[in-house]
Short mmCIF file of C-alpha atoms and ligand atoms in Angstrom, two decimals:
data_model
loop_
_atom_site.label_atom_id
_atom_site.label_comp_id
_atom_site.label_asym_id
_atom_site.label_seq_id
_atom_site.Cartn_x
_atom_site.Cartn_y
_atom_site.Cartn_z
CA MET A 1 0.00 0.06 -0.42
CA SER A 2 1.20 3.46 -0.38
CA GLU A 3 2.47 5.67 2.46
CA ILE A 4 -0.33 8.44 1.18
CA LEU A 5 -2.45 6.31 1.21
CA ARG A 6 -2.24 4.41 4.37
CA PHE A 7 -1.86 8.00 6.34
CA LEU A 8 -5.98 9.15 4.27
CA GLN A 9 -6.42 5.59 5.77
CA ARG A 10 -5.36 6.91 9.32
CA ARG A 11 -6.11 10.17 9.83
CA ASN A 12 -6.52 10.90 13.33
CA SER A 13 -8.60 13.80 14.91
CA CYS A 14 -7.03 15.41 18.32
CA ALA A 15 -8.93 17.41 21.19
CA LYS A 16 -6.22 17.32 23.18
CA LEU A 17 -3.18 19.70 21.82
CA THR A 18 -0.41 21.45 22.95
CA GLU A 19 1.94 23.25 21.55
CA PRO A 20 3.86 23.76 19.70
CA ALA A 21 1.47 24.30 16.34
CA PRO A 22 2.97 25.13 12.67
CA GLY A 23 4.58 27.92 12.89
CA PRO A 24 4.32 30.72 9.49
CA GLY A 25 5.87 28.62 6.40
CA GLU A 26 4.42 26.01 7.90
CA LEU A 27 1.13 27.21 7.27
CA ASP A 28 1.74 28.87 4.19
CA GLU A 29 2.78 25.48 2.75
CA ILE A 30 -0.47 24.17 4.83
CA PHE A 31 -2.71 26.47 2.76
CA ALA A 32 -1.29 25.56 -0.60
CA ALA A 33 -2.35 22.31 -0.20
CA ALA A 34 -5.76 23.33 1.10
CA LEU A 35 -6.46 25.52 -1.52
CA ARG A 36 -6.44 22.41 -3.95
CA ALA A 37 -9.51 22.07 -2.86
CA PRO A 38 -11.77 20.69 -5.54
CA ASP A 39 -13.64 24.00 -6.56
CA HIS A 40 -16.86 24.32 -9.26
CA ALA A 41 -15.69 26.90 -11.96
CA TRP A 42 -13.01 28.19 -9.57
CA LEU A 43 -14.63 30.31 -7.91
CA ARG A 44 -12.11 30.35 -4.51
CA PRO A 45 -14.61 30.24 -2.41
CA SER A 46 -12.33 29.49 0.65
CA ARG A 47 -10.40 32.11 2.84
CA PHE A 48 -8.13 31.32 6.27
CA ILE A 49 -8.11 33.54 9.41
CA VAL A 50 -5.58 32.35 12.26
CA ILE A 51 -5.81 33.14 15.77
CA ALA A 52 -2.71 32.24 17.54
CA GLY A 53 -0.47 33.06 20.56
CA GLU A 54 -2.79 36.46 22.77
CA ARG A 55 -5.47 36.78 19.75
CA ARG A 56 -7.02 33.18 21.12
CA HIS A 57 -8.25 35.62 23.66
CA ALA A 58 -9.99 38.07 21.61
CA LEU A 59 -11.59 35.35 20.54
CA GLY A 60 -12.75 33.25 23.73
CA GLU A 61 -14.17 37.57 24.93
CA LEU A 62 -15.97 37.91 20.97
CA LEU A 63 -17.40 33.71 21.91
CA GLU A 64 -18.67 34.90 25.77
CA GLN A 65 -20.26 38.17 24.73
CA CYS A 66 -21.78 37.03 21.64
CA LEU A 67 -22.60 33.45 24.25
CA LEU A 68 -24.35 36.24 25.87
CA GLN A 69 -26.65 37.51 23.05
CA ARG A 70 -27.74 34.47 22.81
CA ASN A 71 -28.80 33.37 25.69
CA ARG A 72 -28.63 36.54 28.23
CA ALA A 73 -29.51 33.78 30.97
CA ALA A 74 -25.69 31.76 30.49
CA ASP A 75 -24.10 30.71 33.98
CA ASP A 76 -21.11 31.73 34.96
CA ALA A 77 -20.17 28.08 33.22
CA ALA A 78 -21.23 28.42 30.05
CA ARG A 79 -20.05 31.14 30.58
CA ALA A 80 -16.00 29.99 30.94
CA LYS A 81 -16.58 27.55 28.13
CA ALA A 82 -16.85 29.99 25.94
CA ARG A 83 -14.10 32.60 26.40
CA ASN A 84 -11.53 29.67 27.67
CA ALA A 85 -12.23 27.82 23.93
CA PRO A 86 -9.71 28.71 22.27
CA LEU A 87 -6.64 28.37 24.79
CA ARG A 88 -7.67 24.36 23.83
CA ALA A 89 -5.39 24.02 20.84
CA PRO A 90 -1.85 26.63 20.53
CA LEU A 91 -3.76 27.77 17.03
CA VAL A 92 -6.81 28.17 15.57
CA VAL A 93 -7.79 28.63 12.36
CA VAL A 94 -11.41 29.96 11.73
CA THR A 95 -12.07 28.41 7.47
CA VAL A 96 -14.32 30.89 5.75
CA VAL A 97 -16.34 30.16 2.41
CA LYS A 98 -17.43 33.36 0.27
CA LEU A 99 -20.00 32.52 -1.53
CA SER A 100 -20.74 34.11 -5.03
CA ALA A 101 -23.59 34.87 -7.66
CA HIS A 102 -23.03 32.56 -10.33
CA PRO A 103 -26.15 29.90 -11.95
CA LYS A 104 -24.02 26.48 -12.44
CA VAL A 105 -22.65 26.71 -8.43
CA PRO A 106 -24.99 26.33 -6.01
CA PRO A 107 -24.04 28.08 -2.34
CA LEU A 108 -24.52 23.64 -1.35
CA GLU A 109 -21.20 23.38 -3.78
CA GLN A 110 -19.05 26.16 -2.20
CA ARG A 111 -20.33 25.38 1.18
CA LEU A 112 -19.36 22.11 0.43
CA SER A 113 -15.62 23.11 -0.77
CA ALA A 114 -14.93 25.03 1.43
CA GLY A 115 -15.70 21.89 3.43
CA CYS A 116 -12.89 19.97 1.85
CA ALA A 117 -10.60 22.67 2.01
CA ALA A 118 -10.94 22.40 5.75
CA HIS A 119 -10.15 18.84 5.82
CA GLY A 120 -7.10 19.48 3.67
CA VAL A 121 -6.01 21.68 6.45
CA LEU A 122 -6.64 19.29 9.04
CA LEU A 123 -4.55 16.35 6.56
CA ALA A 124 -1.52 19.00 5.60
CA ALA A 125 -1.61 19.71 9.54
CA GLU A 126 -1.16 15.83 10.27
CA SER A 127 1.41 14.87 7.20
CA LEU A 128 3.42 17.41 8.90
CA GLY A 129 3.05 15.77 12.06
CA TYR A 130 0.80 18.13 13.94
CA ALA A 131 -2.38 17.21 15.01
CA GLY A 132 -6.12 18.88 14.81
CA ILE A 133 -10.17 19.09 15.37
CA TRP A 134 -12.76 20.80 13.60
CA ARG A 135 -15.19 21.85 15.83
CA THR A 136 -17.93 24.59 15.19
CA GLY A 137 -20.82 24.71 17.75
CA ASP A 138 -24.20 27.04 17.93
CA ALA A 139 -20.81 29.46 17.23
CA ALA A 140 -20.10 28.66 14.40
CA PHE A 141 -23.70 29.94 12.32
CA ASP A 142 -23.66 32.70 15.05
CA ARG A 143 -23.85 36.12 12.67
CA ASN A 144 -22.59 38.97 15.85
CA VAL A 145 -18.91 35.38 15.44
CA MET A 146 -19.10 36.24 12.39
CA ASP A 147 -19.25 40.03 12.30
CA GLY A 148 -17.01 40.17 15.37
CA LEU A 149 -14.37 37.62 13.29
CA GLY A 150 -14.63 40.39 9.53
CA LEU A 151 -16.41 37.95 7.78
CA GLY A 152 -18.76 40.16 4.42
CA GLN A 153 -22.56 39.54 5.02
CA ASP A 154 -21.63 36.89 1.49
CA GLU A 155 -19.39 34.99 4.18
CA GLU A 156 -19.86 32.19 7.45
CA ILE A 157 -18.07 29.66 8.94
CA ILE A 158 -17.10 27.21 7.74
CA GLY A 159 -15.31 25.53 10.99
CA PHE A 160 -13.38 26.47 13.84
CA LEU A 161 -9.73 24.16 12.99
CA TYR A 162 -8.11 24.39 16.21
CA LEU A 163 -4.58 22.50 15.54
CA GLY A 164 -0.91 22.08 17.62
CA SER A 165 0.40 18.92 18.27
CA ARG A 166 -0.70 15.64 20.58
CA ASP A 167 -1.30 15.51 24.02
CA GLY A 168 -1.16 12.23 24.74
CA ALA A 169 -1.46 9.32 23.03
CA ALA A 170 -3.55 9.20 19.63
CA LYS A 171 -7.34 7.50 20.12
CA SER A 172 -7.92 4.41 18.75
CA LEU A 173 -9.25 4.56 14.96
CA PRO A 174 -13.17 2.83 14.06
CA GLU A 175 -13.34 0.36 12.65
CA LEU A 176 -14.87 0.90 9.69
CA HIS A 177 -15.53 -1.78 6.98
CA SER A 178 -16.05 0.21 3.36
CA ALA A 179 -18.55 -3.23 2.18
CA GLU A 180 -20.90 -1.32 5.13
CA PHE A 181 -21.36 2.19 3.10
CA VAL A 182 -21.23 0.74 -0.40
CA THR A 183 -23.12 -0.48 -2.87
CA THR A 184 -22.59 -1.37 -7.52
CA TRP A 185 -25.64 0.55 -9.11
C1 FMN B 1 -18.52 19.75 10.33
C2 FMN B 1 -18.11 19.02 11.30
C3 FMN B 1 -18.53 19.74 12.72
C4 FMN B 1 -18.17 19.04 13.92
N1 FMN B 1 -18.07 19.91 15.33
C5 FMN B 1 -17.52 19.63 16.71
C6 FMN B 1 -17.88 20.53 17.26
O1 FMN B 1 -17.99 21.35 18.07
N2 FMN B 1 -17.04 19.59 18.60
C7 FMN B 1 -16.25 18.21 18.30
O2 FMN B 1 -16.00 17.96 19.55
N3 FMN B 1 -16.23 17.48 17.26
C8 FMN B 1 -16.74 18.13 15.89
N4 FMN B 1 -16.60 17.33 15.06
C9 FMN B 1 -16.17 16.32 14.34
C10 FMN B 1 -14.69 16.00 15.22
O3 FMN B 1 -14.10 17.03 14.28
C11 FMN B 1 -14.41 14.63 14.98
O4 FMN B 1 -13.81 14.29 13.49
C12 FMN B 1 -14.78 13.59 15.55
O5 FMN B 1 -14.47 14.36 16.71
C13 FMN B 1 -14.25 12.09 15.29
O6 FMN B 1 -12.72 12.00 15.50
P1 FMN B 1 -11.38 11.75 13.85
O7 FMN B 1 -11.99 12.50 12.63
O8 FMN B 1 -10.62 11.22 13.98
O9 FMN B 1 -12.74 10.17 13.61
C14 FMN B 1 -17.37 17.82 13.66
C15 FMN B 1 -17.16 17.29 12.48
C16 FMN B 1 -17.68 18.24 11.44
C17 FMN B 1 -17.51 17.61 10.09
#
């Protein structure tokens, strides 16, 4: 089996992440890979926002403020969870889709392309020895969060990609039998 195929079959998200995260040069390489996501009509729907170091605290404050706007009654535990969420990894990459009007490429296809780009970020980071996890939650669908991150009205969050290095052993991979997911028509 090829090394690449084996790597693809073993991709594994990691929720417990620590330093180091990919540096600027490595991120360039990661985004170059992610931008090779399939893209109908080459609309280039994906972009990425890098949030590292101290800026993660600013993101946490934004998430807490937006939680309060969604739910005035949010308790201290929920507020702390939102505020501390970005500190779960040394680096957060927000993957964004910019939706364009196109006669042949509906918004769904553009979102799918950006989803492939997000997967590309995770794969490319893992290929360099890093680890990551794709997260969303209510904040990812909250227009106030999008505004706070500077997204335009034609843009949406596809996911928060938490990146860093594995803290502890990799979780075991689920046993998946492809025959259960495949039929011949
Ligand atoms: C669109 C999307 C959103 C997700 N949101 C979350 C999330 O908010 N929290 C979470 O723990 N996992 C979330 N996941 C799942 C993880 O990224 C991951 O796939 C899951 O933990 C299974 O691990 P694995 O990818 O190694 O199989 C999301 C996955 C996708 C594709």
